XYZ file of C-alpha atoms in Angstrom:
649
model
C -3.178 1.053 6.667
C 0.082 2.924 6.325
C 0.042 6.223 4.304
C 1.338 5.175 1.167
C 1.705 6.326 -3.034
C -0.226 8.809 -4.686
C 1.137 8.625 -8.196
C -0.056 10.944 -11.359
C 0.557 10.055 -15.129
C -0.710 11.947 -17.476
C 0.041 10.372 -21.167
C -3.429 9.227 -21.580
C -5.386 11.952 -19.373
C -7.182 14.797 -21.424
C -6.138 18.034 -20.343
C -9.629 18.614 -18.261
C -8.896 15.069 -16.358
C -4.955 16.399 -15.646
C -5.950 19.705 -14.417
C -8.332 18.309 -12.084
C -6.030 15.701 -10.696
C -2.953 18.215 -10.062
C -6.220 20.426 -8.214
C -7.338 17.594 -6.144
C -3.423 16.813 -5.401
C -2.929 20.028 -4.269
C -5.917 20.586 -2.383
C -5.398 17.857 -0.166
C -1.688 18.514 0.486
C -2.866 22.217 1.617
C -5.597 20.490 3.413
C -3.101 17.993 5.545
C -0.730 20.834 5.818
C -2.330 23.134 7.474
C -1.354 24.053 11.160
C 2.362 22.913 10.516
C 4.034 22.585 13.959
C 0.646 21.319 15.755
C 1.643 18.895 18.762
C 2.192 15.547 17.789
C 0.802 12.923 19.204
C 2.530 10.447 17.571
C -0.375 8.056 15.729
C 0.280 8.698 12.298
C 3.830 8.464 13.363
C 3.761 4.884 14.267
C 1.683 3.294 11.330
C 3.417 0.034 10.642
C 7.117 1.082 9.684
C 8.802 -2.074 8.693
C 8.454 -3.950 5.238
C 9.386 -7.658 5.174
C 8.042 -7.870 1.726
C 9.947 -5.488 -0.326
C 13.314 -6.495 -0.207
C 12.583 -10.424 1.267
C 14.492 -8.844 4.502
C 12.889 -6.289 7.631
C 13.389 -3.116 5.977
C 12.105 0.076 7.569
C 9.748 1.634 4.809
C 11.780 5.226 4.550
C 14.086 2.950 3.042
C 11.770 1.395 0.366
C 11.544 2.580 -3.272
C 8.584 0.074 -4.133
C 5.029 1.295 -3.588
C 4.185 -0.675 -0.757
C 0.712 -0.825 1.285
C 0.529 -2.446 4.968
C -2.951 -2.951 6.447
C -2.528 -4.090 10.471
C -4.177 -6.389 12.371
C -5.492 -3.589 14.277
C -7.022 -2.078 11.519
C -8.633 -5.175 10.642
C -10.380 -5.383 13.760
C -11.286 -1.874 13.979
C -12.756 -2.632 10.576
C -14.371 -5.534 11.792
C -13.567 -6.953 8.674
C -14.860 -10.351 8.094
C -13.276 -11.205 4.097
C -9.734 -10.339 3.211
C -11.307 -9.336 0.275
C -12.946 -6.656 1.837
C -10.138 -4.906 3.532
C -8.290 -5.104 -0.220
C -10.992 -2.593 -2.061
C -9.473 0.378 0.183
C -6.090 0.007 -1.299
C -4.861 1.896 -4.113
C -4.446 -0.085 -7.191
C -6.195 -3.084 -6.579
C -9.766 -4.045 -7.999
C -11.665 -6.639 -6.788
C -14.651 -8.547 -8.233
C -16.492 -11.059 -6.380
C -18.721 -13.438 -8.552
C -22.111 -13.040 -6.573
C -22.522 -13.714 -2.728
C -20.121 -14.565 -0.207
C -18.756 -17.704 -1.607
C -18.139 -16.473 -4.817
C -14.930 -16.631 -6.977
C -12.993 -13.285 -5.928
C -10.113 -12.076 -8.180
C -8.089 -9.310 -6.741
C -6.451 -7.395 -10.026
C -3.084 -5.080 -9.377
C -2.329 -2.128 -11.609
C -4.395 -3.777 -13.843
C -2.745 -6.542 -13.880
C -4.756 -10.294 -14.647
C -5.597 -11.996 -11.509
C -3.225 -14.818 -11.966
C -0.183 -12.191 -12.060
C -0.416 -11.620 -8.651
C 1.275 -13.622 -6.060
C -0.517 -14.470 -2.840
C 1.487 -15.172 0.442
C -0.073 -16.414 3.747
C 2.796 -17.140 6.395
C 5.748 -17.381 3.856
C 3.611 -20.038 1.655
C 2.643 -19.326 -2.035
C -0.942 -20.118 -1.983
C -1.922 -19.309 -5.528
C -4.154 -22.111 -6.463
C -2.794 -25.214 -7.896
C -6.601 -26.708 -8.483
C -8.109 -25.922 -11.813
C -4.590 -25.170 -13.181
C -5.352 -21.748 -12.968
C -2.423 -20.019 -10.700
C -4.510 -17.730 -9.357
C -5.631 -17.370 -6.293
C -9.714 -17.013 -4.748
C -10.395 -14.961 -2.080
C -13.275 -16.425 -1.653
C -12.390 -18.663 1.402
C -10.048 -16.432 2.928
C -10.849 -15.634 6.462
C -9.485 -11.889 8.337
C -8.861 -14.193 11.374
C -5.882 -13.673 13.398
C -4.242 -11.580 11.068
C -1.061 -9.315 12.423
C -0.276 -7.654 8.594
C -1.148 -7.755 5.507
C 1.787 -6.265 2.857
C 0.384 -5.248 -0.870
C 3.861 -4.680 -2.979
C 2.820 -3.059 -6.541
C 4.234 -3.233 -9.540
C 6.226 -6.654 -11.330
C 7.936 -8.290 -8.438
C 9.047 -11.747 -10.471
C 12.875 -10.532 -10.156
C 12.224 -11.452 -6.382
C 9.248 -13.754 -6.183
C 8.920 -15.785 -9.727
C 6.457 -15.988 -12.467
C 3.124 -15.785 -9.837
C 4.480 -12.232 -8.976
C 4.144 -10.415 -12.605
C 1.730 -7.480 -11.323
C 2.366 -8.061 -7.767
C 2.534 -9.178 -4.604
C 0.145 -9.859 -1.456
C 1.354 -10.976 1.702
C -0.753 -12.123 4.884
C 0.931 -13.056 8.140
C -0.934 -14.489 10.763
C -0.266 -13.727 14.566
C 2.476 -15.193 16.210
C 2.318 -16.111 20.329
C 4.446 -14.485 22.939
C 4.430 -14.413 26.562
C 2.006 -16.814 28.609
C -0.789 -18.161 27.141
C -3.520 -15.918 25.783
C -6.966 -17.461 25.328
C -9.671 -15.258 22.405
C -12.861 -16.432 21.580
C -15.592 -14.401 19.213
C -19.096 -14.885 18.335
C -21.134 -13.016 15.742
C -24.529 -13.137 13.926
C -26.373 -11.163 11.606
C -28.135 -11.082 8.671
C -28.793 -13.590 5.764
C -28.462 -16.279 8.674
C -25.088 -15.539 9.108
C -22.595 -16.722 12.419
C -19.448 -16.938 12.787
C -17.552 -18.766 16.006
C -13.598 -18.460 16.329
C -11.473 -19.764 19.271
C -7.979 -19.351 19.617
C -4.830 -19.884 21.887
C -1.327 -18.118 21.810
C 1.829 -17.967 24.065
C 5.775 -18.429 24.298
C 9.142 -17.502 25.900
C 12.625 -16.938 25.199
C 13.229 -20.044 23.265
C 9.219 -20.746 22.170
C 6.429 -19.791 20.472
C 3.066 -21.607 19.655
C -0.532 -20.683 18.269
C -3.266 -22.419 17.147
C -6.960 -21.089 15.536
C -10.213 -22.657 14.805
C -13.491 -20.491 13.255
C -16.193 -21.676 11.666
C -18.479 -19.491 9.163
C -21.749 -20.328 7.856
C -24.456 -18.068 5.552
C -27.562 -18.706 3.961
C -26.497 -16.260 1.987
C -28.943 -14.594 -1.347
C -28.966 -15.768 -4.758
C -25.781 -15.771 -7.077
C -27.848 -14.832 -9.728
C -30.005 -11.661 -9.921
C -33.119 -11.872 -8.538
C -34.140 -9.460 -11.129
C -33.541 -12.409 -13.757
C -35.888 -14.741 -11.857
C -33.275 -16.778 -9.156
C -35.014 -16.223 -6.066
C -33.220 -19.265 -4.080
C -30.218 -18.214 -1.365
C -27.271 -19.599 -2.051
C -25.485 -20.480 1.357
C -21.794 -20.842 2.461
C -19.673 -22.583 5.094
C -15.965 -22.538 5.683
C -14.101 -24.289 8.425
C -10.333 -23.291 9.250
C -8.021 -24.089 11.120
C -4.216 -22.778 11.592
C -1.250 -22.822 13.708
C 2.042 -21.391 13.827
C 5.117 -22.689 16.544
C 8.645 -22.846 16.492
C 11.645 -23.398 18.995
C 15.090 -22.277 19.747
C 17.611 -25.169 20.411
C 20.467 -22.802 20.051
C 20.786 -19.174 20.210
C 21.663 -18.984 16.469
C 19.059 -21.634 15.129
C 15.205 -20.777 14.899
C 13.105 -23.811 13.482
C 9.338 -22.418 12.507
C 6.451 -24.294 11.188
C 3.288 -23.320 10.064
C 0.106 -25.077 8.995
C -3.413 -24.254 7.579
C -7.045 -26.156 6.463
C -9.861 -24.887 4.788
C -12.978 -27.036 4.118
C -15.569 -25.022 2.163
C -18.954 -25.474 0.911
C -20.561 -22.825 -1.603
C -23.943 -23.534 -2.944
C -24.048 -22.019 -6.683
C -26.124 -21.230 -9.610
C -25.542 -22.037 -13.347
C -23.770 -19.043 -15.316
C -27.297 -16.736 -15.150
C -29.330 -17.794 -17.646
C -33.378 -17.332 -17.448
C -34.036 -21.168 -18.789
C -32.083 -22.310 -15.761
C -33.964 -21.372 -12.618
C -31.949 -22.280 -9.098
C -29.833 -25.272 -10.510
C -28.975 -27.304 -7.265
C -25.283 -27.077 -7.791
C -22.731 -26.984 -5.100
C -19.133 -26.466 -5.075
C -16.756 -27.842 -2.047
C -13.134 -28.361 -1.869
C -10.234 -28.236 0.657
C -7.018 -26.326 0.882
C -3.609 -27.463 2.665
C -0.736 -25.128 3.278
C 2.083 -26.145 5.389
C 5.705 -25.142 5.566
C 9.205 -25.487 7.761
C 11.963 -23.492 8.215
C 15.057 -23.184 9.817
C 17.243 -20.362 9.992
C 20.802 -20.116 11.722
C 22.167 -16.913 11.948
C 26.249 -16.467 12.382
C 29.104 -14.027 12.690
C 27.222 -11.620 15.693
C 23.512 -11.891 12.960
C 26.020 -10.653 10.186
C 25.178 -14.237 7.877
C 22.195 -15.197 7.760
C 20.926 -19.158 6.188
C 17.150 -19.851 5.966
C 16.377 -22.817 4.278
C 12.789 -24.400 4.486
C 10.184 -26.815 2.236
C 6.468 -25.738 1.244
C 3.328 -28.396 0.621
C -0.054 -26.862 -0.961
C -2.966 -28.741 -2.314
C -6.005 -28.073 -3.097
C -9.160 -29.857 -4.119
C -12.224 -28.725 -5.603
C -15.907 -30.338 -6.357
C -18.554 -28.991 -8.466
C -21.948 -31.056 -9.195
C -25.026 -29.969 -11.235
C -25.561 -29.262 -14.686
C -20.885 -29.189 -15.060
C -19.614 -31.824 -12.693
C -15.738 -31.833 -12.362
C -13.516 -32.367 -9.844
C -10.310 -30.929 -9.664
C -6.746 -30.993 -7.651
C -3.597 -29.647 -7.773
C -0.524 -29.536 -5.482
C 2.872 -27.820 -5.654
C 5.868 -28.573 -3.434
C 8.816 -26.334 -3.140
C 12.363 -26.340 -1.598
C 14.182 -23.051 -1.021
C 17.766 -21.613 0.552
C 18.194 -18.267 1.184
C 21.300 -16.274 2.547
C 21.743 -12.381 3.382
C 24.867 -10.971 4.007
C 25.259 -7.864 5.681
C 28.103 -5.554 6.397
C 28.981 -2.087 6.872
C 31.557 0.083 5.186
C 31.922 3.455 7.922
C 34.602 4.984 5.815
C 33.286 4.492 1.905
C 29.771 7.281 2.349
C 28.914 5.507 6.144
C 27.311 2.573 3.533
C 25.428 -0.444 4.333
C 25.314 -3.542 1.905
C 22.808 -6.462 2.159
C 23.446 -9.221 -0.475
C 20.595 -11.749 -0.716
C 21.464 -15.321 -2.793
C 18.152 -17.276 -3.391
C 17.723 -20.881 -4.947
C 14.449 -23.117 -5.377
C 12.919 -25.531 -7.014
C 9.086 -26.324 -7.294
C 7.365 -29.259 -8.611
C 3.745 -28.681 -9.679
C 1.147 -31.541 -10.628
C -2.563 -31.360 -11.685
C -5.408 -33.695 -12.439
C -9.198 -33.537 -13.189
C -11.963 -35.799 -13.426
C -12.175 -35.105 -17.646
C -9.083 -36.631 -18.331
C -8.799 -39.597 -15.710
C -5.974 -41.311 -14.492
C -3.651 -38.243 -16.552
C -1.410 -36.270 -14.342
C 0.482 -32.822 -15.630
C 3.603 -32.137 -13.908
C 5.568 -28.743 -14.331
C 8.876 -28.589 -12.631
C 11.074 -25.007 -12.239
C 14.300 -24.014 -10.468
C 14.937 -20.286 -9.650
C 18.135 -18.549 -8.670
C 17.997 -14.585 -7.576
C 20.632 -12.733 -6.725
C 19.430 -8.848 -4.582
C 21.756 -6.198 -3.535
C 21.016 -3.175 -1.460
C 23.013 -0.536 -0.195
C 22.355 2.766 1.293
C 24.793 5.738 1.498
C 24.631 8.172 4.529
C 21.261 7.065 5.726
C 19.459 8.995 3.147
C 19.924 7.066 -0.357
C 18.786 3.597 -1.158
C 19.853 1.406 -3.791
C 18.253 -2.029 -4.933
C 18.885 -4.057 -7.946
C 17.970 -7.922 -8.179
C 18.263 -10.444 -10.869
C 16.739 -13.519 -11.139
C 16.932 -16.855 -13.558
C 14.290 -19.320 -14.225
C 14.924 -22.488 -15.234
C 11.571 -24.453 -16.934
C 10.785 -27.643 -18.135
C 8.128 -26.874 -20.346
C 9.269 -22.915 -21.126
C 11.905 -20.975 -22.470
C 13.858 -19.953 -19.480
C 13.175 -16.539 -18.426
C 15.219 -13.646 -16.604
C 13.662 -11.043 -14.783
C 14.834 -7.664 -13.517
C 14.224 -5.108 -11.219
C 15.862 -1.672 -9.285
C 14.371 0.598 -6.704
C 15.465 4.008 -5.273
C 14.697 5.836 -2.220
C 15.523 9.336 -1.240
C 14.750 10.379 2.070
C 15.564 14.345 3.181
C 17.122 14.188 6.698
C 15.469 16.508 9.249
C 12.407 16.118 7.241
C 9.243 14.154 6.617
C 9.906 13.487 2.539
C 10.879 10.831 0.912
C 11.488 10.479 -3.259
C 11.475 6.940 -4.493
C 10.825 5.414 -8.046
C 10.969 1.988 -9.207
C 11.678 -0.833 -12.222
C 10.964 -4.270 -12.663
C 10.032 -7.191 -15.320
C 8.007 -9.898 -14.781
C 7.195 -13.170 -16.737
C 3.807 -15.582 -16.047
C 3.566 -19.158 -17.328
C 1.006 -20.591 -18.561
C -1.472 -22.122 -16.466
C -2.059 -26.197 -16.672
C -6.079 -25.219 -17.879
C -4.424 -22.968 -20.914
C -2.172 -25.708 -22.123
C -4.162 -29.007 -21.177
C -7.865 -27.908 -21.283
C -10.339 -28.685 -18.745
C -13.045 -29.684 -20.642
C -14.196 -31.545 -23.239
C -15.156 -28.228 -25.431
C -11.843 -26.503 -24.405
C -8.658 -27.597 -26.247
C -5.948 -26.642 -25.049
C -2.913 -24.955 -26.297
C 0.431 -26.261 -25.635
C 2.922 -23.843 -27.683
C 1.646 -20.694 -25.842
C 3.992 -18.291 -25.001
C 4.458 -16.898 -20.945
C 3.331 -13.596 -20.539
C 5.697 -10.717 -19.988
C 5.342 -7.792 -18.136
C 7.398 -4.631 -17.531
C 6.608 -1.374 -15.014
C 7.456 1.859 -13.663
C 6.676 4.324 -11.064
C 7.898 7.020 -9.191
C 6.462 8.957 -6.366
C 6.543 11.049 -2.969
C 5.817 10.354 0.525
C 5.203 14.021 2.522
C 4.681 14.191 6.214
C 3.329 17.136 7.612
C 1.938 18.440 10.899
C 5.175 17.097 12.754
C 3.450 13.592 11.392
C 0.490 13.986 12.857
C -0.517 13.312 8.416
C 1.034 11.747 5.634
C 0.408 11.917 1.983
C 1.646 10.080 -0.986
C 1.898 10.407 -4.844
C 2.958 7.953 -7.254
C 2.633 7.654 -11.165
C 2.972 3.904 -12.777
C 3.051 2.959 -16.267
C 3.028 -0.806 -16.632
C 2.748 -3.245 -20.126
C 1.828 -6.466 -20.762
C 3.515 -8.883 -23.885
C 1.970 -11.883 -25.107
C -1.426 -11.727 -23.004
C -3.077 -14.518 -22.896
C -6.926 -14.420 -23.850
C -9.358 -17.525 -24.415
C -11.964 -17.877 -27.349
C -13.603 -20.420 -25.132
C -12.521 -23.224 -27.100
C -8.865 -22.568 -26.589
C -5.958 -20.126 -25.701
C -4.242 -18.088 -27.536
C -1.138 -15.147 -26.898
C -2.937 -12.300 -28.081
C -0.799 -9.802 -30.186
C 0.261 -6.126 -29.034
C 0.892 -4.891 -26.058
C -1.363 -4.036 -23.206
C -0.771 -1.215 -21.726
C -1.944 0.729 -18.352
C -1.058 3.636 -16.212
C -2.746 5.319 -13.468
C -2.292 7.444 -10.798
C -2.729 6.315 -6.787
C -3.310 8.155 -3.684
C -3.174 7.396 0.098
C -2.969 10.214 3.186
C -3.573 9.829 6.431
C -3.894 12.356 9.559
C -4.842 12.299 12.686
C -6.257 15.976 13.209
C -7.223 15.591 16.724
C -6.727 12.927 19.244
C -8.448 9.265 19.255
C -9.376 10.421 15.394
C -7.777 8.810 12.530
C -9.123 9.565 9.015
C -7.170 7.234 6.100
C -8.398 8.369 2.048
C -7.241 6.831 -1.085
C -7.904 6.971 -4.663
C -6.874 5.408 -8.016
C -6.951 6.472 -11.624
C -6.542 3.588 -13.515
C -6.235 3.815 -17.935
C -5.862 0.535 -19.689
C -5.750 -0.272 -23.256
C -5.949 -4.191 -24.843
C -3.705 -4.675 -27.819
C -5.366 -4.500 -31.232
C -8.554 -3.026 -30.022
C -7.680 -0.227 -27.478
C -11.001 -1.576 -25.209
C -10.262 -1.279 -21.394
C -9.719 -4.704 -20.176
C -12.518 -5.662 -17.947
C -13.487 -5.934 -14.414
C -10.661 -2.534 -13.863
C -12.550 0.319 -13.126
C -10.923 4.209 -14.003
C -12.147 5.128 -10.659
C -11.715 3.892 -7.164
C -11.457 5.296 -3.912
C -11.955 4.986 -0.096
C -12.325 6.993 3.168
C -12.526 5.397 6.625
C -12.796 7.405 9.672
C -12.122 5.674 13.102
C -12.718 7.156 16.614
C -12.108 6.359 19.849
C -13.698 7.999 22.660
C -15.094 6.950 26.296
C -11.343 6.788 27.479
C -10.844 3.889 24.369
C -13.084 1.950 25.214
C -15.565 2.838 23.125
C -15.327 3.198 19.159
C -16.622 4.393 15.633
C -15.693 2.783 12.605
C -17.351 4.261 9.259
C -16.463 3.351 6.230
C -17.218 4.463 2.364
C -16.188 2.733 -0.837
C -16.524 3.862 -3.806
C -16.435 2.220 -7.271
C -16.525 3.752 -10.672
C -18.144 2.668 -14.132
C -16.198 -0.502 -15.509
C -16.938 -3.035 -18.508
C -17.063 -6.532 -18.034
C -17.567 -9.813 -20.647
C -21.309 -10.612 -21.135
C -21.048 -14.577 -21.197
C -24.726 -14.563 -22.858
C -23.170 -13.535 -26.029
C -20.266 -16.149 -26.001
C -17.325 -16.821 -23.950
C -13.230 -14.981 -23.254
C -12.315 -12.710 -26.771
C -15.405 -13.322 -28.279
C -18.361 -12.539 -25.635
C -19.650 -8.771 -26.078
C -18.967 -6.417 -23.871
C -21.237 -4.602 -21.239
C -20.973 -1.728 -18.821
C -21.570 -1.980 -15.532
C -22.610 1.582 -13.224
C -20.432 2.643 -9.975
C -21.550 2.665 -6.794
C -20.945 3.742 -3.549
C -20.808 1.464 -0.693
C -21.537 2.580 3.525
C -20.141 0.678 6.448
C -20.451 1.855 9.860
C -19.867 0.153 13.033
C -19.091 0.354 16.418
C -17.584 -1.687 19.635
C -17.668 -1.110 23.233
C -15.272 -2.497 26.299
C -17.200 -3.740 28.520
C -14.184 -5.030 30.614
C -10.337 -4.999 29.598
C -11.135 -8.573 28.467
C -14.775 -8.563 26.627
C -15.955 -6.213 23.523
C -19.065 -6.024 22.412
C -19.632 -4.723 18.803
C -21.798 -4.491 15.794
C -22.100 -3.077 12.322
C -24.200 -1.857 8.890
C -23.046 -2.776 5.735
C -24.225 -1.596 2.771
C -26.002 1.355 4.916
C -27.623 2.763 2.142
C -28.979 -0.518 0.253
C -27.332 0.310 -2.754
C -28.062 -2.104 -5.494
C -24.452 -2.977 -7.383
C -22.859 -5.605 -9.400
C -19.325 -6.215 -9.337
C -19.425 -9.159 -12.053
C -21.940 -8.956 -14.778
C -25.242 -10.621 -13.759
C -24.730 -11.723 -10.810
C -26.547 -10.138 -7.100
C -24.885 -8.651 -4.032
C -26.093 -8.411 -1.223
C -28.300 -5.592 0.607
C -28.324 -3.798 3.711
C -26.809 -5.991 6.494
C -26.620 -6.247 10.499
C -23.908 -8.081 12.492
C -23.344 -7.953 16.018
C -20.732 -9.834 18.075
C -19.037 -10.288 21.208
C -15.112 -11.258 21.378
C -12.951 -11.949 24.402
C -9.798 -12.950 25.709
C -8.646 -14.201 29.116
C-alpha cells in the first residue's frame, strides 16, 4: 500500500481529542524522522508511483492533489489475502461491514459516504450492481485473484466518473500477460471446510497480450446468525470465476483490448435473526457478467490520444425460503475519450493535458414481484478535465461534467485539485474540491416488494467535499508519512421507513482525519500504519449514521529473511465502537438504534520458497479468537488456519 493522507479537522473534536491527535501526529513524524540521512535502500522509494485513477490518465502520484490509496498485487499476496474486502479495512477512510460469514452482503462506506456512492471498477468496467436496483456494489463475491492494483480515490469523484462516484472511487485491475507463457496454480485449505483451487495462464509480445483465470472457492462456513441467539447450523459458500484479459496490435498506433469476467455464487443464509426462526433453509445464488472492448489509436508522435470502447454487466440474483425473489439487472454503456497533450517550454516550462469524455448508458431492471415489468433508465454524460503543471512543481486540475437523465433533473458536477511538490525534497502540499450527485436507485423509485412502495418523485442525492493534506518523506525515503483533513456533506439523503423512500431533510455532514506512513527501518522490513477519525452527523437528529465507526486503524509488518525466500506477514486491525439499525425494532428511519463494541483483529502468516517456482504458506486469522460483530446480530467467525501451496512454471 503506498504511503498516503493523514488529514486532521478539528471543527467537531473537543479540545482533549485535538490535542491528542496533533501529539500522536507529531510523535510519529519524530518517530519516522529519526536518523535523517540513513542509507537508502530504496523500498519505500518504489511503492507504486503512478495513478491511472485520479486524473483518468497515468499520472505519477507527486503530481496528484486527490487523496489517493494504491494496494499492489504484491501486497496482496504477501497478505495472503483471500476477500477484497479484507485488504479494504487497512485503508484510511473506508469502513466495511460484512453481514455475517463469508458470503455475506459487504458494503464498503468512503468518508462516510452510503455504500451506493461509491463507484466500483474492475478492469475499466463499472460493476456496481444493476440486480436489486440498488447501485451498489457487494463485495461479497469478489475474489483477490490475480490482482496487479487496486486504486481507492477519496472524496466526490462524479465530475470524472458520474453519479456511482459521489463518495468515491475503487478501482481493481487484474494482471495483464507479457513475455512467454507463464503457467500459476494454488491450492489452499483450512478451517470451516474451506479450499480454494486457482489455475491460471499469462503471456505476450510486442504486438500481444493474453490471460486467462479460473478458481474455485467453497466453505462450510458458521452460522449467519449468532449462535448466541440459538442458530447453530453453518452456513456454506461457493464461488466460481473465471476471467481473461487479451488484446492485439495491428498497427503501431492502434491497441484493441478486451476483457471478460463470470461469477457463479452460492451463499446459504438465515432469515434476518430472529429467535422464532431457527436455521431457515434459505439460499441465495446468482451470476455476474462483466465484459468490455476497447480500442485506442494514438497519433501525432502519442501527442492525441482516441479511446473509444462499449461495456455489458448483468447480474442475476436468487433467494428462496421464507422471501423468495429473483432479481436482474443489466447496464450497457458506450464511451469516447480523447487527451490532448502538449507542452509550452517558454510560458513557466508548462504541460497541458485536456481530456473530452462522452457516454451514454442504458440501464434495465426486473424482479419476480412485478412480472413481465421492465424499468429502463437511460443517461448521457459529457466531461471536460484540464491539467497543467508549471515548472515541475505545481499542479493544476479542474473538470466539469454534464449529465443528461431521462428520469432526473440534469445534473453538473465539479471538481479542482492542487499539488505542490518542493524540488530537492521529499514534500508534497495538495488539497482538493469536488461535487457529486447519486440517482436514485430502481428499488427506491419502483419498490421491490409487495410491502415497499416506492417513491418516484425522489430527489438524487448531492454531495460536496474537501481536503487538504501533506505527504513527508524522510530518511532519504527509506519512510513516508501523510496528513490530510476532509470535510464532506451530503443533500437530500435518501433514508427508507421500510415501506417507502423518502429525501430526508438537512444536511449530513462528516469530517475526519486519515493517516498512512510507511518505513522501512532496516532491510527486508516493511512496517505500513494507518488510522482514521471519522465524525458524522444525520440531518435533523445529529445521530452518527451507522455502520461508520470514529475509530479505525491498521498496522502490518512484513519481513523477509532466509535470503527472500522466506517471510512474515502479521497483521492487526482494529475497529472502534459504532451504532448500527436494530431491525427487531422496525426497519431504515424507524428501527432503534444499538451500539456495537470495537475490536481488535490478529493475522499472522508466513510462506516459504521451496524452489524459485513453488511456495508453501499458511496463516492465523483471528489469532486471538476475538468475538466481534460488524453488522448487528449477526456471527463472525473465530480463530482460523489456512495453509497452501502456489506455483508457477
Amino acid at each position: 500500500m503506498n504511503v498516503l493522507s493523514l488529514a486532521i479537522h478539528g471543527r467537531r473534536f473537543s479540545h482533549s481529542h485535538r490535542n491528542t491527535l496533533l501529539a500522536t501526529a507529531a510523535a510519529l513524524s519524530l518517530a519516522l524522522s529519526g536518523e535523517a540521512g540513513a542509507q537508502n535502500t530504496g523500498s519505500v522509494a518504489q511503492l507504486p508511483s503512478i495513478s491511472v485513477t485520479a486524473n483518468m490518465t497515468e499520472t505519477p502520484l507527486q503530481e496528484v492533489g486527490s487523496a489517493v490509496t494504491i494496494i499492489t498485487g504484491e501486497e496482496l499476496q504477501q497478505r495472503q489475502t483471500q476477500l477484497v474486502s479484507d485488504v479494504l479495512r487497512e485503508v484510511p477512510g473506508l469502513a466495511v461491514s460484512r453481514s455475517g460469514t463469508v458470503g455475506g452482503s459487504t458494503q464498503v462506506r468512503i468518508r462516510g459516504s452510503e455504500g451506493n456512492q461509491t463507484l466500483v471498477l474492475i478492469d475499466g468496467i463499472e460493476v456496481n450492481d444493476t440486480a436489486g436496483g440498488i447501485s451498489e456494489f457487494d463485495f461479497a463475491n469478489l475474489l483477490a485473484v490475480d490482482i496487479e492494483r487496486i486504486e481507492i480515490l477519496r472524496g466526490p469523484q462524479s465530475a470524472l466518473y458520474g453519479s456511482d462516484a459521489a463518495g468515491g472511487v475503487i478501482n481493481i485491475v487484474t494482471r495483464r500477460g507479457s513475455g512467454k507463457p507463464v503457467y500459476g496454480a494454488s491450492f489452499e485449505a483450512g478451517s470451516f471446510n474451506t479450499y480454494q483451487t486457482a489455475a491460471s495462464v499469462r503471456g505476450g509480445g510486442e504486438r500481444y497480450h493474453f490471460s486467462l483465470t479460473g478458481t474455485d472457492y467453497r466453505t462450510s462456513g458458521v452460522s449467519h446468525a449468532r449462535k448466541d441467539r440459538g442458530f447453530n447450523e453453518n452456513d456454506g459458500y461457493s464461488n466460481q470465476t473465471i476471467f481473461s484479459k487479451f488484446g492485439f496490435s495491428p498497427l503501431e498506433t492502434l491497441d484493441l483490448d478486451f476483457v471478460g469476467r463470470y461469477t457463479d455464487y452460492n451463499a446459504e443464509l438465515d432469515d434476518y435473526p430472529d429467535t422464532e426462526v431457527v436455521d431457515a433453509n434459505n439460499t441465495g445464488k446468482g451470476g455476474q457478467f462483466y465484459g468490455r472492448g476497447q480500442g485506442k489509436l494514438t497519433v501525432l508522435d502519442g501527442r492525441w490520444e482516441h479511446i473509444v470502447g462499449t461495456a455489458y454487466t448483468r447480474n442475476h440474483r436468487d433467494s428462496w425460503g421464507s422471501f423468495t425473489n429473483s432479481v436482474e439487472g443489466s447496464k450497457l454503456k458506450y464511451d469516447y475519450r480523447t487527451n490532448v497533450l502538449f507542452d509550452t517550454p517558454s510560458f513557466a516550462d508548462a504541460r497541458h493535458t485536456v481530456t473530452f469524455l462522452t457516454e451514454q448508458e442504458h440501464e434495465e431492471y426486473r424482479n419476480s414481484v412485478t412480472p413481465g415489468v421492465i424499468r429502463k433508465i437511460d443517461s448521457t454524460g459529457f466531461v471536460g478535465m484540464y491539467k497543467i503543471d508549471f515548472f515541475k512543481q505545481l499542479f493544476l486540475t479542474g473538470a466539469v461534467r454534464e449529465d443528461k437523465n431521462d428520469l432526473f433533473k440534469d445534473a453538473r458536477t465539479y471538481r479542482g485539485t492542487a499539488a505542490y511538490h518542493f524540488l530537492d525534497t521529499d514534500t508534497k502540499i495538495r488539497g482538493s474540491y469536488g461535487t457529486g450527485v447519486k440517482n436514485p436507485t430502481m428499488t427506491e423509485l419502483y419498490g421491490f416488494t409487495a410491502t415497499f412502495t416506492g417513491n418516484p418523485n425522489l430527489k438524487p442525492e448531492k454531495t460536496k467535499g474537501w481536503d487538504v493534506g501533506i505527504d513527508q518523506g524522510f530518511w532519504n525515503s527509506k519512510a513516508m508519512v501523510g496528513l490530510t483533513y476532509f470535510d464532506q456533506r451530503i443533500d437530500d439523503l435518501i433514508s427508507n421507513s421500510g415501506a417507502s423512500a423518502f429525501n430526508a431533510n438537512g444536511e449530513t455532514r462528516i469530517s475526519g482525519i486519515e493517516l498512512e506512513g510507511a518505513v522501512e527501518p532496516f532491510p527486508n522490513l516493511m512496517l505500513r500504519a494507518a488510522y482514521t477519525y471519522l465524525d458524522g452527523r444525520l440531518p435533523d437528529t445529529g445521530e452518527e449514521p451507522v455502520r461508520r465507526p470514529a475509530h479505525t486503524g491498521s498496522l502490518n509488518v512484513h519481513y523477509r529473511f532466509m535470503e527472500s525466500k522466506a517471510n512474515v506477514n502479521l497483521g492487526i486491525l482494529y475497529n472502534g465502537r459504532q451504532v448500527d439499525h436494530n431491525f427487531e425494532t422496525g426497519f431504515g428511519a424507524n428501527a432503534s438504534r444499538v451500539t456495537l463494541d470495537g475490536y481488535t483483529l490478529v493475522n499472522l502468516g508466513a510462506g516459504y520458497k521451496v524452489t524459485e517456482a513453488v511456495e508453501i504458506y499458511g496463516r492465523v486469522e483471528n489469532l486471538l479468537d476475538r468475538e466481534y460483530q460488524d453488522v448487528y446480530t449477526y456471527e463472525t467467525p473465530g480463530r482460523a488456519v489456512y495453509a497452501g501451496v502456489r506455483a508457477t512454471f
